[in-house]
C-alpha atoms as one frame of an Amber mdcrd trajectory, in Angstrom:
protein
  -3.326  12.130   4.648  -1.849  13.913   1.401  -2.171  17.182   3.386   0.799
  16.188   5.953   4.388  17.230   4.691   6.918  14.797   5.949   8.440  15.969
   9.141  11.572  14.949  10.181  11.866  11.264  11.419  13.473  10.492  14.997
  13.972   6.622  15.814  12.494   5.727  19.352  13.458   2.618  20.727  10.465
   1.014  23.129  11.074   0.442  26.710  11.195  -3.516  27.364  11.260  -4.247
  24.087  15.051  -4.082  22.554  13.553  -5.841  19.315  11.593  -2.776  18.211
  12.483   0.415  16.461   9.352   3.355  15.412   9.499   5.736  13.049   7.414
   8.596  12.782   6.390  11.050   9.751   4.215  13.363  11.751   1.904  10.316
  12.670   1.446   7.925  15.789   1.838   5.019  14.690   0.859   1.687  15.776
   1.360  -1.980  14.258  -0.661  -5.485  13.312  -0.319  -7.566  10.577  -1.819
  -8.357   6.625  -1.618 -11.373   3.966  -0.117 -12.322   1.170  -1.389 -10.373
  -1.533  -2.430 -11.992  -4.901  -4.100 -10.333  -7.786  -7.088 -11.701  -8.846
 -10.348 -10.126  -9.160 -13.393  -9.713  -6.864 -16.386 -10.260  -7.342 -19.886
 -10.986  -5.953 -20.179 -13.545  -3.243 -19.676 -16.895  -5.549 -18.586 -15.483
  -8.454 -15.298 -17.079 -10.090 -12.252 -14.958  -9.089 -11.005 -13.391 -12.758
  -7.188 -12.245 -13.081  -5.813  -9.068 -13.075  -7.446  -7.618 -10.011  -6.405
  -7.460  -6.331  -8.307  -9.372  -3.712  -7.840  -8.363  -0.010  -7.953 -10.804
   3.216 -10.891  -9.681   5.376  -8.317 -10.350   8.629  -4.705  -9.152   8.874
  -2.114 -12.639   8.682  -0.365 -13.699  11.349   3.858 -12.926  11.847   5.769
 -15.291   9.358   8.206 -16.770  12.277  10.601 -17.304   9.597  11.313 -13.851
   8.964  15.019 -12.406   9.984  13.686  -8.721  10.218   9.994  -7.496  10.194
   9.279  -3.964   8.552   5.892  -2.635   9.324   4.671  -0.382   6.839   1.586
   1.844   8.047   0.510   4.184   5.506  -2.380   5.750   6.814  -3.585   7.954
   9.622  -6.625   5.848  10.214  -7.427   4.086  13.875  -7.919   0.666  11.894
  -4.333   0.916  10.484  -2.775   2.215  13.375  -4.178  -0.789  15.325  -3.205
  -3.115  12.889   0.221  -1.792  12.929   0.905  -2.277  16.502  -0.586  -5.625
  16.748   2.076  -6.833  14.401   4.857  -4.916  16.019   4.133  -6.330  18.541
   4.340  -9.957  17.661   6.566  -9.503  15.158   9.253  -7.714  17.963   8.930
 -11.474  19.539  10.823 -12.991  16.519  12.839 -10.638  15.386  14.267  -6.689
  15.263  11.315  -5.542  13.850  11.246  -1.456  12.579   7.573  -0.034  12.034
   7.328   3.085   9.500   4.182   5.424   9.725   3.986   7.831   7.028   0.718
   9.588   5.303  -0.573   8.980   1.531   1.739   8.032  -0.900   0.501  10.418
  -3.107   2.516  12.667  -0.907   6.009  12.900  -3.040   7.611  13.207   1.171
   5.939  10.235   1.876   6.492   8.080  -0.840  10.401   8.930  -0.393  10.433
   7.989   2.704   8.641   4.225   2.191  11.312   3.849  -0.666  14.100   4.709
   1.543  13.247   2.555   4.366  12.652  -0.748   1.800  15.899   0.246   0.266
  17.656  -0.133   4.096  15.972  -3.687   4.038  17.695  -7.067   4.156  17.542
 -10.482   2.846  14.987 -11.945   5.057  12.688  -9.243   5.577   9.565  -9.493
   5.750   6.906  -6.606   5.011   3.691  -5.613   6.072   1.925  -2.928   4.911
  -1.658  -1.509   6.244  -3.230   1.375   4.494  -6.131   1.882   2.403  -5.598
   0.373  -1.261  -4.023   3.133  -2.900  -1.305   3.273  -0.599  -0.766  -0.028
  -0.402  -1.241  -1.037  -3.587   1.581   1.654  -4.452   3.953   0.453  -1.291
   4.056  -2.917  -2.025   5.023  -1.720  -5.913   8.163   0.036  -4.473   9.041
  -3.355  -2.457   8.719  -5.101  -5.836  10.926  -2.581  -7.404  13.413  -3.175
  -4.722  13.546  -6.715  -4.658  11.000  -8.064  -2.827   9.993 -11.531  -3.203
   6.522 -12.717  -2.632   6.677 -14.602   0.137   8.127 -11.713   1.692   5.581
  -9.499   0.952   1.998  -8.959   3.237  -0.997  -6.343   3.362  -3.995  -5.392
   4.825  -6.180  -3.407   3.253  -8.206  -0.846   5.660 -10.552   0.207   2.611
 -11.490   0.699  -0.883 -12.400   4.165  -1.389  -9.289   4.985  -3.544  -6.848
   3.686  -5.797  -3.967   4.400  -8.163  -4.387   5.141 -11.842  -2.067   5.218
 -14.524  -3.420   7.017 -17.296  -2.352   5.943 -20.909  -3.160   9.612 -22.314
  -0.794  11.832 -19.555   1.403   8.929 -19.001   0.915   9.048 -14.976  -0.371
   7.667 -11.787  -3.074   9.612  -9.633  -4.523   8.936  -6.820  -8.580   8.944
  -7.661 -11.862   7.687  -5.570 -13.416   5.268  -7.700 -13.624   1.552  -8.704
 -12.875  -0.494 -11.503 -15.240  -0.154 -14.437 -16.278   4.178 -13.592 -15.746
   6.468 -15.310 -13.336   9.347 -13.512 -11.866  12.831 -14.647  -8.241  12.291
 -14.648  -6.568  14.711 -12.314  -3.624  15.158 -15.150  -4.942  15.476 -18.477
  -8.453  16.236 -17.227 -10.025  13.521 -19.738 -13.105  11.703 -18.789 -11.488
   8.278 -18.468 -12.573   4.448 -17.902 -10.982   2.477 -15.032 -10.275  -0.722
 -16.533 -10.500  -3.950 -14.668  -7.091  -4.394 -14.942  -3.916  -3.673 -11.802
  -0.685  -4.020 -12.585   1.323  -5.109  -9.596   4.650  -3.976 -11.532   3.354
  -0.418 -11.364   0.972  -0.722  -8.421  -1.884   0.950 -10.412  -4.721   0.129
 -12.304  -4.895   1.141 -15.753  -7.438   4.053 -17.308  -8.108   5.309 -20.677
 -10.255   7.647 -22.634 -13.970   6.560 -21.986 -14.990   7.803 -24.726 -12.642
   5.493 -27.101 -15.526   2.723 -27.320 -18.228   4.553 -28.509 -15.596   6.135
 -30.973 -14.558   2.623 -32.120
């Protein structure tokens, strides 16, 4: 997903269906829909829900039929995504103009740009869904923050797990790392061994990480 540079991006407008607009980064794209998302922490089946951690719907949400405008973020190239994306196109094309983005990983610089740039174009009213796996849109639904975004505005549907964004407290930046909260990962900036700490900040869209060995030091 990182691998694709953003190619130039050409409107289409869909036979039959005046409501919908595609945009394309290189990507087919599709569309469905996601949930609200709330941070709070998961844990084993029946274990108390602890803050500071994002928890993910195990079905996308429904269209919001109060929405004025639907933007359809889907930032992956993944068959689940790309499903999910068109599913709420679809619906949400019913209710209102309704614009569907499909760009690669945000840890593309291209990419990232180009999310930005189309929740920047957004009006009061919109709503958002984003599809991806977490990194991605853990990180898109940061920018919509950023921009204004409110949270009832605001879904996602999380596709998978395997990654996420870490700010490092040493180099001062966010990576994109496989891992989960609690290992211990070799930060792609400052190349320290660091600790992912149970801890996401929805501000920045990342998770926080620091020296693993600062404990034992302690």
């Amino acid at each position: 997903m990182g691998a694709h540079a953003l190619q130039a991006t050409h409107p289409t407008r869909v036979q039959g269906r005046e409501n919908m607009t595609i945009e394309k980064t290189g990507l087919t794209t599709t569309s469905l829909g996601a949930t609200r998302p709330e941070l709070v922490v998961v844990g084993p089946p029946g274990a108390a829900p602890q803050p500071g951690m994002p928890v993910w719907p195990d079905t996308p949400d429904g269209i919001d039929p109060e929405g004025a405008t639907f933007l359809v973020i889907a930032a992956s190239s993944e068959p689940e995504a790309h499903d999910v994306a068109q599913n709420w196109m679809t619906a949400a094309a019913c209710v209102a103009p309704t614009r569907l983005l499909a760009v690669g990983s945000l840890a593309d610089d291209n990419n990232r740009r180009a999310v930005e740039q189309a929740i920047a174009k957004a009006c009061t009213g919109v709503r958002i869904m984003v599809v991806g796996g977490q990194h991605d849109v853990l990180l898109t639904l940061a920018a919509a923050r950023t921009a204004g975004a409110l949270p009832e505005e605001l879904s996602a549907f999380v596709i998978h797990t395997r990654d996420l964004p870490m700010y490092c407290a040493h180099c001062r930046d966010t990576h994109r790392v496989v891992g989960q909260p609690g290992e211990i990962v070799e930060c792609p900036g400052c190349r320290r061994q660091v600790e992912i700490h149970r801890h996401c900040s929805a501000t920045r869209g990342s998770f926080l990480a620091s020296d693993a060995q600062a404990r034992t030091l302690a």
